[in-house]
XYZ file of C-alpha atoms in Angstrom:
773
model
C -134.455 -35.969 22.014
C -134.639 -38.940 24.285
C -131.376 -40.304 22.865
C -129.621 -37.009 23.610
C -130.295 -37.601 27.296
C -128.755 -41.049 27.289
C -126.134 -41.525 30.028
C -123.396 -42.235 27.505
C -123.718 -38.821 25.843
C -121.613 -36.898 28.422
C -118.900 -39.571 28.210
C -118.905 -39.324 24.418
C -118.683 -35.539 24.563
C -115.779 -35.809 26.996
C -113.954 -38.114 24.603
C -114.594 -35.712 21.716
C -113.220 -32.828 23.804
C -110.055 -34.800 24.471
C -109.629 -35.803 20.823
C -110.194 -32.273 19.534
C -107.714 -30.786 22.028
C -105.053 -33.387 21.327
C -105.544 -33.053 17.555
C -105.047 -29.286 17.679
C -102.081 -29.301 20.069
C -100.242 -32.430 18.923
C -97.918 -30.467 16.556
C -96.106 -29.035 19.597
C -94.225 -32.317 19.867
C -92.069 -31.026 16.997
C -91.411 -27.672 18.659
C -88.203 -26.824 20.476
C -87.385 -24.814 23.552
C -87.630 -21.039 23.124
C -84.905 -18.640 24.214
C -87.121 -16.752 26.625
C -87.617 -18.148 30.157
C -87.040 -21.725 28.963
C -83.282 -21.389 29.661
C -83.940 -20.176 33.225
C -86.522 -22.877 33.868
C -84.994 -25.827 32.035
C -82.152 -25.765 29.543
C -79.656 -23.680 31.537
C -80.910 -24.462 35.030
C -78.225 -26.533 36.727
C -80.554 -28.077 39.312
C -83.281 -28.963 36.828
C -80.783 -30.495 34.400
C -79.771 -33.039 37.071
C -83.239 -34.572 36.968
C -85.144 -35.434 40.130
C -82.653 -35.644 42.989
C -82.913 -35.150 46.739
C -80.716 -32.055 46.444
C -83.042 -30.796 43.722
C -86.112 -31.349 45.882
C -84.565 -29.347 48.733
C -83.579 -26.594 46.312
C -87.083 -26.476 44.788
C -88.665 -25.850 48.195
C -86.168 -23.174 49.241
C -85.366 -21.172 46.110
C -86.962 -17.936 44.955
C -85.394 -18.117 41.488
C -87.266 -16.478 38.584
C -89.189 -14.393 41.152
C -91.560 -17.141 42.294
C -91.759 -19.740 45.022
C -93.303 -22.616 43.077
C -91.604 -25.858 44.123
C -94.079 -28.172 42.380
C -93.370 -26.469 39.062
C -89.640 -27.023 39.569
C -90.241 -30.670 40.441
C -92.329 -31.169 37.299
C -89.492 -29.802 35.138
C -87.025 -32.085 36.932
C -89.262 -35.051 36.167
C -89.313 -34.011 32.501
C -85.516 -34.162 32.400
C -85.548 -37.438 34.339
C -87.952 -39.037 31.862
C -87.184 -37.342 28.546
C -83.659 -35.987 28.901
C -82.914 -32.987 26.695
C -85.740 -33.730 24.236
C -88.330 -30.898 24.387
C -91.033 -33.094 22.850
C -91.703 -34.832 26.153
C -92.031 -31.569 28.082
C -94.387 -30.165 25.433
C -96.608 -33.241 25.600
C -96.745 -33.012 29.401
C -98.111 -29.466 29.007
C -100.689 -30.780 26.549
C -101.628 -33.558 28.987
C -102.345 -31.031 31.743
C -104.326 -28.840 29.345
C -106.445 -31.834 28.339
C -106.886 -32.778 32.006
C -107.940 -29.213 32.819
C -110.468 -29.276 29.998
C -111.993 -32.504 31.310
C -112.026 -31.248 34.908
C -113.763 -28.054 33.834
C -116.332 -30.068 31.871
C -117.028 -32.435 34.791
C -117.095 -29.601 37.330
C -119.566 -27.404 35.437
C -121.692 -30.423 34.559
C -121.953 -31.349 38.255
C -122.406 -27.730 39.399
C -125.104 -26.709 36.925
C -126.574 -29.883 35.476
C -126.356 -28.247 32.025
C -124.738 -30.386 29.348
C -124.443 -28.415 26.105
C -123.553 -25.125 27.769
C -120.896 -26.955 29.761
C -119.518 -28.558 26.617
C -119.368 -25.150 24.938
C -117.434 -23.620 27.864
C -115.013 -26.556 28.028
C -114.492 -26.487 24.250
C -113.784 -22.749 24.298
C -111.330 -23.328 27.125
C -109.642 -26.127 25.190
C -109.374 -24.425 21.814
C -109.221 -20.675 22.359
C -106.066 -19.101 20.822
C -105.375 -17.014 23.927
C -104.491 -20.264 25.701
C -101.780 -21.253 23.229
C -99.095 -19.438 25.196
C -99.836 -21.369 28.398
C -99.725 -24.720 26.615
C -97.056 -24.283 23.922
C -94.491 -22.606 26.184
C -92.598 -25.125 28.319
C -91.699 -22.447 30.884
C -95.424 -21.863 31.423
C -95.868 -25.309 32.924
C -96.782 -23.335 36.023
C -99.980 -22.146 34.295
C -101.398 -25.526 33.353
C -100.141 -27.184 36.555
C -101.566 -24.563 38.938
C -104.851 -24.615 36.996
C -104.995 -28.391 37.371
C -104.834 -28.068 41.162
C -107.184 -25.055 41.077
C -109.859 -27.114 39.326
C -109.256 -30.080 41.635
C -109.793 -27.681 44.542
C -113.151 -26.609 43.085
C -114.141 -30.255 42.579
C -113.292 -31.100 46.181
C -115.120 -27.996 47.427
C -118.179 -29.029 45.391
C -118.267 -32.376 47.201
C -117.906 -30.534 50.511
C -120.616 -27.959 49.769
C -123.039 -30.363 48.106
C -122.620 -33.780 49.797
C -124.514 -36.770 48.460
C -126.193 -39.074 50.967
C -126.085 -41.898 48.444
C -122.301 -41.645 48.062
C -120.382 -43.559 50.785
C -117.353 -41.317 50.117
C -119.373 -38.203 50.839
C -117.588 -36.974 53.947
C -117.583 -33.157 53.952
C -114.683 -32.871 56.354
C -112.400 -34.967 54.178
C -113.416 -33.085 51.033
C -112.765 -29.766 52.797
C -109.287 -30.956 53.809
C -108.737 -32.174 50.259
C -109.721 -28.778 48.901
C -107.170 -27.094 51.185
C -104.484 -29.567 50.105
C -105.189 -29.081 46.403
C -105.203 -25.301 46.876
C -101.832 -25.434 48.617
C -100.497 -27.468 45.675
C -101.898 -24.870 43.272
C -100.140 -22.069 45.142
C -96.915 -24.108 45.044
C -97.306 -24.305 41.273
C -98.065 -20.645 40.580
C -99.328 -18.006 43.031
C -101.780 -16.505 40.521
C -104.469 -18.815 41.977
C -104.506 -16.735 45.204
C -107.971 -15.446 44.233
C -109.517 -18.888 44.767
C -111.216 -18.027 48.113
C -113.139 -15.250 46.347
C -113.982 -17.668 43.522
C -115.469 -20.020 46.114
C -117.680 -17.212 47.445
C -118.869 -16.502 43.902
C -119.673 -20.174 43.334
C -121.548 -20.169 46.655
C -123.772 -17.485 45.114
C -124.189 -19.323 41.797
C -124.601 -22.115 40.940
C -124.359 -23.619 44.434
C -126.966 -21.189 45.831
C -125.489 -21.408 49.327
C -126.053 -17.705 50.038
C -129.702 -18.580 50.507
C -129.158 -21.602 52.778
C -125.995 -20.754 54.758
C -125.353 -17.659 56.867
C -122.887 -15.140 55.429
C -120.781 -15.479 58.585
C -120.293 -19.194 58.044
C -119.588 -18.738 54.360
C -116.790 -16.331 55.197
C -115.422 -18.282 58.167
C -115.096 -21.509 56.202
C -112.950 -19.606 53.686
C -110.540 -18.267 56.337
C -108.003 -21.118 55.940
C -108.040 -20.516 52.194
C -107.492 -16.791 52.708
C -104.610 -17.537 55.096
C -102.941 -19.733 52.467
C -103.424 -16.960 49.898
C -101.956 -14.358 52.224
C -98.925 -16.524 52.930
C -98.380 -17.104 49.235
C -98.646 -13.367 48.532
C -96.022 -12.561 51.168
C -93.587 -15.213 49.898
C -94.115 -14.197 46.264
C -93.666 -10.500 46.926
C -90.466 -11.222 48.880
C -89.101 -13.330 45.999
C -89.964 -10.646 43.462
C -88.380 -7.921 45.551
C -85.276 -10.047 45.992
C -85.028 -10.531 42.235
C -85.699 -6.806 41.697
C -88.530 -7.318 39.223
C -91.111 -5.185 41.033
C -91.235 -1.808 39.295
C -91.075 1.287 41.469
C -93.741 3.980 41.567
C -91.098 6.431 40.384
C -90.871 4.543 37.096
C -94.548 3.670 36.630
C -96.880 5.788 38.745
C -100.045 4.467 40.369
C -102.162 6.470 37.942
C -100.352 4.865 34.984
C -100.868 1.444 36.531
C -104.590 1.974 36.968
C -104.874 3.244 33.394
C -103.002 0.187 32.123
C -105.275 -2.094 34.176
C -108.408 -0.765 32.452
C -106.779 -0.926 29.013
C -105.589 -4.492 29.706
C -109.079 -5.621 30.785
C -110.562 -4.128 27.632
C -107.825 -5.606 25.433
C -108.272 -9.060 26.926
C -111.976 -8.863 26.123
C -111.228 -7.705 22.599
C -108.769 -10.549 22.008
C -111.300 -13.006 23.417
C -113.705 -12.159 20.593
C -111.077 -11.396 17.952
C -107.840 -13.213 18.869
C -105.532 -11.559 16.363
C -102.007 -10.117 16.681
C -101.081 -12.278 19.649
C -97.504 -11.970 20.914
C -95.367 -13.494 23.638
C -94.639 -10.031 25.045
C -96.596 -6.770 25.026
C -94.336 -3.902 26.143
C -95.667 -1.546 28.807
C -96.018 1.923 27.251
C -95.929 3.535 30.732
C -98.664 5.896 29.563
C -101.626 5.279 27.260
C -103.402 7.689 24.947
C -106.161 9.432 26.965
C -108.847 8.441 24.450
C -108.013 4.770 24.751
C -108.010 4.942 28.551
C -111.378 6.688 28.642
C -112.901 4.162 26.239
C -111.562 1.269 28.334
C -112.854 2.761 31.596
C -116.295 3.369 30.102
C -116.432 -0.173 28.695
C -115.448 -1.879 31.972
C -117.699 0.312 34.119
C -120.707 -0.219 31.834
C -120.151 -3.985 31.662
C -119.734 -4.175 35.437
C -122.925 -2.202 36.043
C -124.758 -4.361 33.519
C -123.516 -7.561 35.177
C -124.697 -6.312 38.573
C -128.093 -5.327 37.172
C -128.574 -8.592 35.293
C -127.187 -10.602 38.187
C -130.362 -10.230 40.187
C -132.296 -12.226 37.599
C -129.450 -14.050 35.866
C -126.819 -14.784 38.547
C -124.500 -16.375 36.001
C -123.965 -12.883 34.534
C -122.526 -11.454 37.748
C -120.554 -14.591 38.604
C -119.063 -14.962 35.101
C -118.086 -11.307 34.900
C -116.534 -11.118 38.368
C -114.695 -14.385 37.842
C -113.022 -12.685 34.881
C -112.330 -9.413 36.673
C -111.280 -10.960 39.963
C -108.957 -13.704 38.786
C -106.985 -11.161 36.720
C -106.343 -8.891 39.710
C -102.952 -10.468 40.691
C -101.542 -9.843 37.199
C -103.400 -6.722 36.108
C -100.421 -4.501 36.933
C -101.360 -2.601 40.099
C -98.264 -4.271 41.518
C -96.184 -4.058 38.364
C -93.819 -7.005 37.943
C -91.632 -6.944 34.859
C -92.048 -4.719 31.795
C -95.150 -6.210 30.161
C -98.487 -4.406 29.987
C -100.404 -7.694 29.735
C -99.870 -11.319 28.711
C -102.019 -13.912 26.961
C -101.112 -16.522 29.581
C -102.764 -14.483 32.318
C -106.171 -15.281 30.779
C -105.870 -19.060 31.110
C -108.259 -19.328 34.101
C -110.007 -15.907 34.069
C -111.542 -16.510 30.627
C -113.623 -19.305 32.142
C -115.803 -16.527 33.565
C -116.306 -14.959 30.145
C -116.986 -18.362 28.571
C -119.652 -19.111 31.216
C -121.217 -15.713 30.598
C -121.286 -16.331 26.837
C -122.635 -19.891 27.029
C -125.441 -19.189 29.483
C -126.351 -15.874 27.834
C -126.537 -17.554 24.423
C -128.781 -20.265 25.883
C -131.098 -17.672 27.439
C -131.297 -15.704 24.200
C -131.954 -18.871 22.213
C -134.829 -19.827 24.481
C -136.363 -16.328 24.480
C -136.048 -15.862 20.736
C -137.071 -19.462 19.972
C -133.920 -20.117 17.988
C -133.846 -23.752 16.846
C -131.288 -25.835 18.665
C -129.870 -27.020 15.373
C -129.040 -23.408 14.476
C -127.455 -22.856 17.885
C -125.500 -26.060 17.500
C -124.226 -25.071 14.071
C -123.216 -21.625 15.359
C -121.408 -23.165 18.337
C -119.653 -25.652 16.061
C -118.584 -22.820 13.756
C -117.110 -20.961 16.714
C -115.226 -24.090 17.767
C -113.853 -24.660 14.279
C -112.789 -21.020 14.022
C -111.018 -21.265 17.402
C -109.310 -24.494 16.372
C -108.089 -23.023 13.088
C -106.808 -19.872 14.761
C -105.146 -21.865 17.542
C -103.420 -24.060 14.955
C -102.113 -20.939 13.220
C -100.975 -19.411 16.522
C -99.164 -22.624 17.479
C -96.943 -22.290 14.415
C -95.529 -19.049 15.796
C -94.211 -21.012 18.795
C -92.231 -23.619 16.850
C -88.862 -21.919 17.504
C -87.356 -18.791 19.022
C -86.714 -16.866 15.817
C -90.287 -17.366 14.562
C -91.707 -16.330 17.940
C -89.663 -13.140 18.206
C -90.185 -12.096 14.586
C -93.933 -12.575 15.027
C -93.903 -10.308 18.074
C -92.088 -7.603 16.107
C -94.623 -7.935 13.306
C -97.697 -7.436 15.517
C -96.447 -5.054 18.233
C -94.612 -1.742 18.300
C -91.558 -0.633 20.272
C -91.003 -4.195 21.429
C -87.464 -3.917 22.787
C -87.682 -7.347 24.444
C -88.405 -8.999 21.087
C -85.585 -7.025 19.422
C -83.118 -8.038 22.131
C -84.070 -11.693 22.131
C -84.122 -11.928 18.351
C -80.637 -10.412 18.385
C -79.500 -13.160 20.761
C -80.899 -15.847 18.462
C -79.258 -14.288 15.394
C -75.883 -14.081 17.133
C -76.130 -17.803 17.931
C -76.847 -18.420 14.236
C -73.829 -16.389 13.177
C -75.956 -13.556 11.740
C -74.099 -10.938 13.748
C -74.682 -7.960 11.471
C -78.463 -8.392 11.592
C -78.315 -8.956 15.347
C -76.471 -5.661 15.852
C -79.331 -3.814 14.146
C -81.866 -5.341 16.555
C -79.730 -4.522 19.611
C -79.366 -0.941 18.423
C -83.124 -0.695 17.868
C -83.789 -2.058 21.357
C -81.394 0.506 22.817
C -83.193 3.347 21.035
C -86.603 2.169 22.249
C -85.543 1.684 25.863
C -82.298 3.636 26.446
C -82.521 2.948 30.175
C -82.255 -0.834 29.702
C -78.699 -2.150 30.008
C -79.153 -5.582 28.419
C -79.301 -4.503 24.734
C -76.099 -2.475 25.132
C -74.352 -5.367 26.848
C -75.363 -7.775 24.086
C -74.487 -5.175 21.452
C -70.975 -5.013 22.857
C -70.599 -8.783 22.550
C -71.865 -8.734 18.959
C -69.541 -5.883 17.990
C -66.603 -7.825 19.368
C -67.441 -10.660 17.002
C -66.942 -8.215 14.159
C -63.640 -6.952 15.654
C -65.183 -3.504 16.242
C -63.384 -3.186 19.558
C -63.744 0.525 20.277
C -67.484 0.432 19.514
C -67.809 -2.626 21.755
C -66.078 -0.852 24.608
C -68.466 2.098 24.278
C -71.440 -0.288 24.322
C -70.215 -2.035 27.472
C -69.518 1.308 29.132
C -73.063 2.450 28.286
C -74.472 -0.753 29.798
C -72.500 -0.138 32.994
C -73.558 3.489 33.084
C -77.189 2.308 33.107
C -76.613 -0.586 35.492
C -73.314 -0.425 37.418
C -74.096 -3.853 38.919
C -74.295 -5.594 35.532
C -71.527 -8.118 36.062
C -71.610 -9.585 32.555
C -70.900 -6.207 30.972
C -68.098 -5.458 33.412
C -66.518 -8.872 32.825
C -66.733 -8.421 29.063
C -65.306 -4.906 29.226
C -62.398 -6.151 31.340
C -61.655 -8.906 28.843
C -61.633 -6.429 25.958
C -59.408 -3.960 27.785
C -56.978 -6.674 28.833
C -56.855 -8.136 25.330
C -56.208 -4.652 23.967
C -53.353 -4.031 26.390
C -55.328 -1.344 28.249
C -54.499 -2.944 31.571
C -54.629 0.206 33.662
C -58.243 0.823 32.592
C -59.201 -2.768 33.377
C -57.892 -2.798 36.961
C -60.624 -0.529 38.502
C -63.350 -2.616 36.846
C -61.830 -5.836 38.155
C -61.644 -4.346 41.638
C -65.353 -3.459 41.454
C -66.206 -6.992 40.372
C -64.311 -8.416 43.337
C -65.916 -5.944 45.713
C -69.319 -7.463 44.919
C -68.102 -10.980 44.042
C -65.112 -11.742 46.287
C -65.264 -15.411 45.325
C -65.002 -14.734 41.588
C -61.835 -16.685 40.780
C -61.694 -15.628 37.130
C -61.906 -11.926 38.013
C -59.335 -12.341 40.773
C -56.958 -14.025 38.379
C -57.550 -11.358 35.757
C -56.726 -8.694 38.346
C -53.550 -10.556 39.226
C -52.607 -10.679 35.566
C -53.373 -6.977 35.130
C -51.150 -6.114 38.081
C -48.415 -8.225 36.499
C -48.724 -6.295 33.274
C -48.276 -3.040 35.177
C -45.145 -4.439 36.840
C -46.731 -4.901 40.278
C -45.958 -8.607 40.832
C -45.961 -8.437 44.633
C -49.547 -7.086 44.584
C -50.505 -9.682 41.992
C -49.339 -12.721 43.973
C -52.115 -12.767 46.677
C -54.827 -12.506 43.998
C -53.300 -15.241 41.874
C -52.845 -17.517 44.899
C -56.491 -17.019 45.882
C -57.646 -17.765 42.330
C -55.518 -20.912 42.228
C -57.307 -22.325 45.293
C -60.524 -22.528 43.279
C -58.738 -23.514 40.044
C -56.156 -26.049 41.253
C -56.015 -27.852 37.924
C -55.744 -24.750 35.768
C -52.489 -24.611 33.846
C -53.029 -20.934 33.077
C -53.578 -20.092 36.769
C -50.323 -21.860 37.738
C -48.547 -20.118 34.889
C -49.642 -16.625 35.919
C -48.582 -17.243 39.519
C -45.219 -18.557 38.304
C -44.707 -15.365 36.299
C -45.558 -13.255 39.349
C -43.062 -15.103 41.555
C -40.402 -14.872 38.853
C -40.879 -11.146 38.350
C -40.757 -10.515 42.085
C -37.348 -12.242 42.223
C -38.630 -15.457 43.857
C -37.366 -17.848 41.205
C -37.438 -20.876 43.537
C -41.156 -20.298 44.176
C -41.898 -19.885 40.466
C -40.432 -23.229 39.346
C -43.091 -25.576 40.915
C -45.872 -23.550 39.275
C -44.121 -23.503 35.909
C -43.740 -27.277 36.276
C -47.410 -27.739 37.177
C -48.497 -25.642 34.185
C -46.253 -27.711 31.905
C -47.642 -30.968 33.362
C -51.232 -29.835 32.742
C -50.431 -28.728 29.180
C -47.326 -30.665 28.094
C -47.764 -29.531 24.495
C -47.619 -25.846 25.368
C -44.166 -24.668 24.225
C -44.318 -21.362 26.064
C -44.861 -23.084 29.398
C -41.845 -25.357 28.803
C -39.681 -22.502 27.532
C -40.321 -20.307 30.550
C -39.856 -23.257 32.916
C -36.483 -23.762 31.269
C -35.584 -20.102 31.738
C -36.550 -20.194 35.439
C -34.445 -23.340 35.917
C -31.551 -21.637 34.150
C -31.799 -18.566 36.373
C -31.855 -20.872 39.376
C -28.648 -22.592 38.265
C -30.264 -25.817 36.965
C -28.575 -25.523 33.570
C -28.863 -29.143 32.446
C -32.591 -29.303 33.277
C -33.123 -26.009 31.470
C -31.359 -27.284 28.352
C -33.553 -30.410 28.386
C -36.708 -28.263 28.468
C -35.478 -26.040 25.619
C -34.623 -29.055 23.466
C -38.126 -30.498 24.145
C -39.681 -27.269 22.891
C -37.597 -27.339 19.698
C -38.794 -30.871 19.007
C -42.354 -29.531 19.000
C -41.539 -26.242 17.302
C -38.210 -26.364 15.429
C -38.680 -22.750 14.290
C -39.342 -21.320 17.784
C -37.069 -18.284 17.764
C -37.323 -17.452 21.487
C -36.376 -21.043 22.359
C -33.341 -20.935 20.094
C -32.313 -17.783 21.961
C -32.811 -19.199 25.473
C -31.120 -22.481 24.544
C -28.158 -20.513 23.219
C -27.855 -18.689 26.548
C -28.009 -21.979 28.468
C -25.379 -23.574 26.215
C -23.049 -20.631 26.847
C -23.380 -21.344 30.559
C -22.128 -24.877 29.783
C -19.298 -23.486 27.655
C -20.775 -24.910 24.447
C -20.216 -21.791 22.370
C -20.301 -23.307 18.900
C -23.744 -24.880 19.344
C -24.926 -21.685 21.052
C -23.837 -19.633 18.029
C -25.836 -21.961 15.758
C -28.993 -21.348 17.791
C -28.401 -17.580 17.834
C -28.142 -17.677 14.068
C -31.377 -19.689 13.823
C -33.067 -17.061 15.934
C -31.715 -14.191 13.805
C -32.877 -15.928 10.642
C -36.431 -15.365 11.877
C -35.860 -12.004 13.609
C -32.856 -10.436 11.890
C -33.288 -7.072 13.619
C -33.630 -8.282 17.204
C -31.163 -5.954 18.929
C -30.754 -8.173 22.010
C -29.813 -11.280 20.027
C -27.528 -9.275 17.696
C -25.702 -7.789 20.672
C -25.426 -11.095 22.581
C -24.030 -12.965 19.562
C -21.595 -10.106 18.860
C -20.385 -10.332 22.466
C -19.733 -14.072 22.168
C -17.874 -13.691 18.846
C -15.764 -10.850 20.264
C -14.917 -12.084 23.777
C -15.060 -15.911 23.877
C -11.833 -17.334 25.363
C -11.253 -19.809 22.529
C -9.758 -18.075 19.494
C -11.346 -20.583 17.166
C -14.772 -19.365 18.238
C -14.104 -15.659 17.927
C -14.912 -13.829 14.677
C -14.010 -10.137 14.952
C -15.426 -8.842 11.639
C -18.702 -10.710 12.133
C -18.916 -9.463 15.727
C -18.405 -5.859 14.605
C -21.084 -6.183 11.942
C -23.609 -7.607 14.405
C -22.822 -5.067 17.130
C -23.229 -2.141 14.753
C -26.600 -3.492 13.616
C -27.715 -3.901 17.223
C -26.919 -0.287 18.059
C -28.402 0.998 14.838
C -31.660 -0.844 15.514
C -31.810 0.233 19.199
C -30.868 3.868 18.630
C -27.324 3.716 20.023
C -28.241 4.572 23.610
C -28.335 1.163 25.317
C -25.221 0.601 27.465
C -25.254 -3.219 27.078
C -25.368 -2.978 23.298
C -22.633 -0.308 23.322
C -20.525 -2.637 25.491
C -20.755 -5.353 22.812
C -19.788 -2.819 20.151
C -16.753 -1.712 22.168
C -15.632 -5.344 22.599
C -16.059 -5.977 18.864
C -14.081 -2.825 17.985
C -11.275 -3.901 20.322
C -11.271 -7.427 18.834
C -10.709 -5.798 15.445
C -7.830 -3.664 16.765
C -9.796 -0.406 16.766
C -8.897 0.473 20.367
C -9.507 4.220 20.117
C -13.059 3.546 18.925
C -13.442 0.895 21.621
C -12.403 3.367 24.354
C -14.774 6.012 23.052
C -17.668 3.543 22.816
C -16.966 2.027 26.248
C -16.909 5.473 27.878
C -20.271 6.305 26.248
C -21.666 3.014 27.495
C -20.363 3.783 31.010
C -22.087 7.190 31.051
C -25.391 5.604 30.076
C -24.986 2.822 32.656
C -24.329 5.350 35.399
C -27.290 7.465 34.242
C -29.485 4.371 34.475
C -28.178 3.609 37.972
C -26.837 0.214 36.866
C -23.748 -0.209 39.067
C -23.078 -3.822 38.091
C -22.838 -2.969 34.405
C -20.864 0.180 35.182
C -18.233 -1.827 37.119
C -17.952 -4.325 34.252
C -17.460 -1.486 31.751
C -14.693 0.117 33.871
C -12.826 -3.210 33.886
C -13.193 -3.603 30.134
C -12.225 0.038 29.541
C -8.857 -0.601 31.202
C -8.169 -3.331 28.639
C -8.980 -1.064 25.714
C -6.926 1.821 27.096
C -3.888 -0.483 27.223
C -4.479 -1.679 23.660
C -5.797 -5.122 24.573
C -9.086 -6.789 23.618
C -11.348 -8.185 26.326
C -11.398 -12.009 26.416
C -12.263 -14.789 28.817
C -15.290 -13.527 30.764
C -18.765 -14.764 29.787
C -21.701 -12.429 30.284
C -25.140 -13.738 31.253
C -27.517 -12.271 28.675
C -31.104 -11.559 29.698
C -34.180 -13.049 27.983
C -37.463 -11.903 29.582
C -40.110 -14.443 30.488
C -43.230 -14.153 28.299
C -46.525 -13.025 29.814
C -48.645 -13.061 26.676
C -52.413 -13.062 27.313
C -52.795 -15.897 24.827
C -51.375 -18.311 27.375
C -52.597 -16.525 30.464
C -56.250 -16.099 29.611
C -58.896 -16.856 32.179
C -60.176 -20.433 31.972
């Protein structure tokens, strides 16, 4: 027995605690990030991914992202990236380091507070190895748990030195220790605000084991905690403001106060149950909004009886009251009276509160052992068995955290109606290419929680991958019906509608996006494109110009604006943007082709021909380019080469009425007799009118010219008069005047030669080349 009191025993036990904790948790170094909160905290957080920078420090102290103000947590994640880059192993091991440090601090603190060794070891070992603590350690996003607890325990250590100064210690200066306690507490609050209950914890420790209630007046005990309470109050205000801003605080209309109180009792009882039987643990426990009356009554009875018992026993065994109220009190911020999020409870919330239960168990077991004369060897074996059982169960629970899919499937296996797990598993499966299985999980999530927009939004995206466009549109519309402010669903719906040519339906959605996000360049450009598609180029131009200011290097943005200028008749203004688009993407044949057409319309024939020839070098079979080059060559009087390109175009599109008519016109009217070919012109013109339905005045004009070239003047007169009627009906005076001139030739028995028409080839506005960057 004498050896067990040797001064090296506590040090040895501390080393064993560290080794056991590290041995159990070391496998996390092979775990990855999980697709729940880790993206927001680390992998997809732009500021964190830059490492530790001055801009990042300023952001950490001013942001309310993820509904908390916890700058020290942000800084710790930035340091992870600075030191370890994208490797999650480093971040996991940092969590383990803090958990080990917390275990040692708890051991040293309780040893100094109570003087008890084996009970303290038992509490620290339970803290280190209990499966309920796996979530706080194995989840990188829960760095805030282990970090805030580190500062919480440092605060208690500093307060201990303040409340129980040692005359033999030259560093024993109560004022400095008190200031240190305040500093550590502030750091804890800046890591996670759950430690706001610390002032009440200090009052409990004053009762036991410090025993200050008997030596210090109640007034002084309360007054010395005022600075701590002020820090807590400030943290509560800042946290509540951040949570309101992020809209995560649930309204009383959704979850009434009665339902919250019922859930609080059930959560307390469930936490106790999982403390003694830590089975079916999950990363998320969905809030049922109402519990079965029998379960609520049982929970209320259990908590009331245990509270009364703790108060009754507390007069003789103060550890009973202190342990119990540590558990109850430290859970108050997360017990759901102020409901944040959709969970009913969470394993991570027990990280510090379970210390109270562990103290209660350790000291109660010691009292029972002494009263019942249980040999210490038996107690030691029982305690060791408990530790081994905890270690085994913790090892098993750790395996569920190795990756996202395993974590989410485990939650679905041990909980019911877990729409969060269904949704997140669907996201993981989509990333793996298992879209069909993902769709089933999204649909299940939507059935469980039909008022939640996210599953429907993600379902729409998954359906698109399977080309089920109409079903995707309905899913996006359902998401927007639930949450009209859900920008991702509205963006996706717009993209689908635009891709499907349903431009008119897309325009109101784009306008709503811009009403809430006026700086959204992609949406502004999409609206400009949609207005183009509905032949409203003048309305499109301001939107496309605004989008281009934020996307100056975007070829597609320049291209869309060029199209808008061209369609509005401002060809000069379109050319620089066509040129810029072609410079940014010199291998894009459509950009070069339409630049050539704009140059041609502006009278720059030689430059246009050069662009068309460049396109044909890249794509020798480009039919539209053969057509536009033919038109340009006609402007230069190079009819024979133009005819060759028309024929190349018609080889690919033999029933293109425009090309058939244009080539027929050239073969029937070209001034040089060696170029003209009356029979061929008549054949082509007839095909053009047959394909187009015989009602287009330009195509009828070509037919009349071909008939006249073949000496069929009566037919030519009849056809020309029909063409004139249609031109007049279409209010096309320029074409009507040309037809009257040609009609005079046919009426006198003469063909029409020597005047070259300028055929029209529309500029392309395909979404393939005008998609948002």
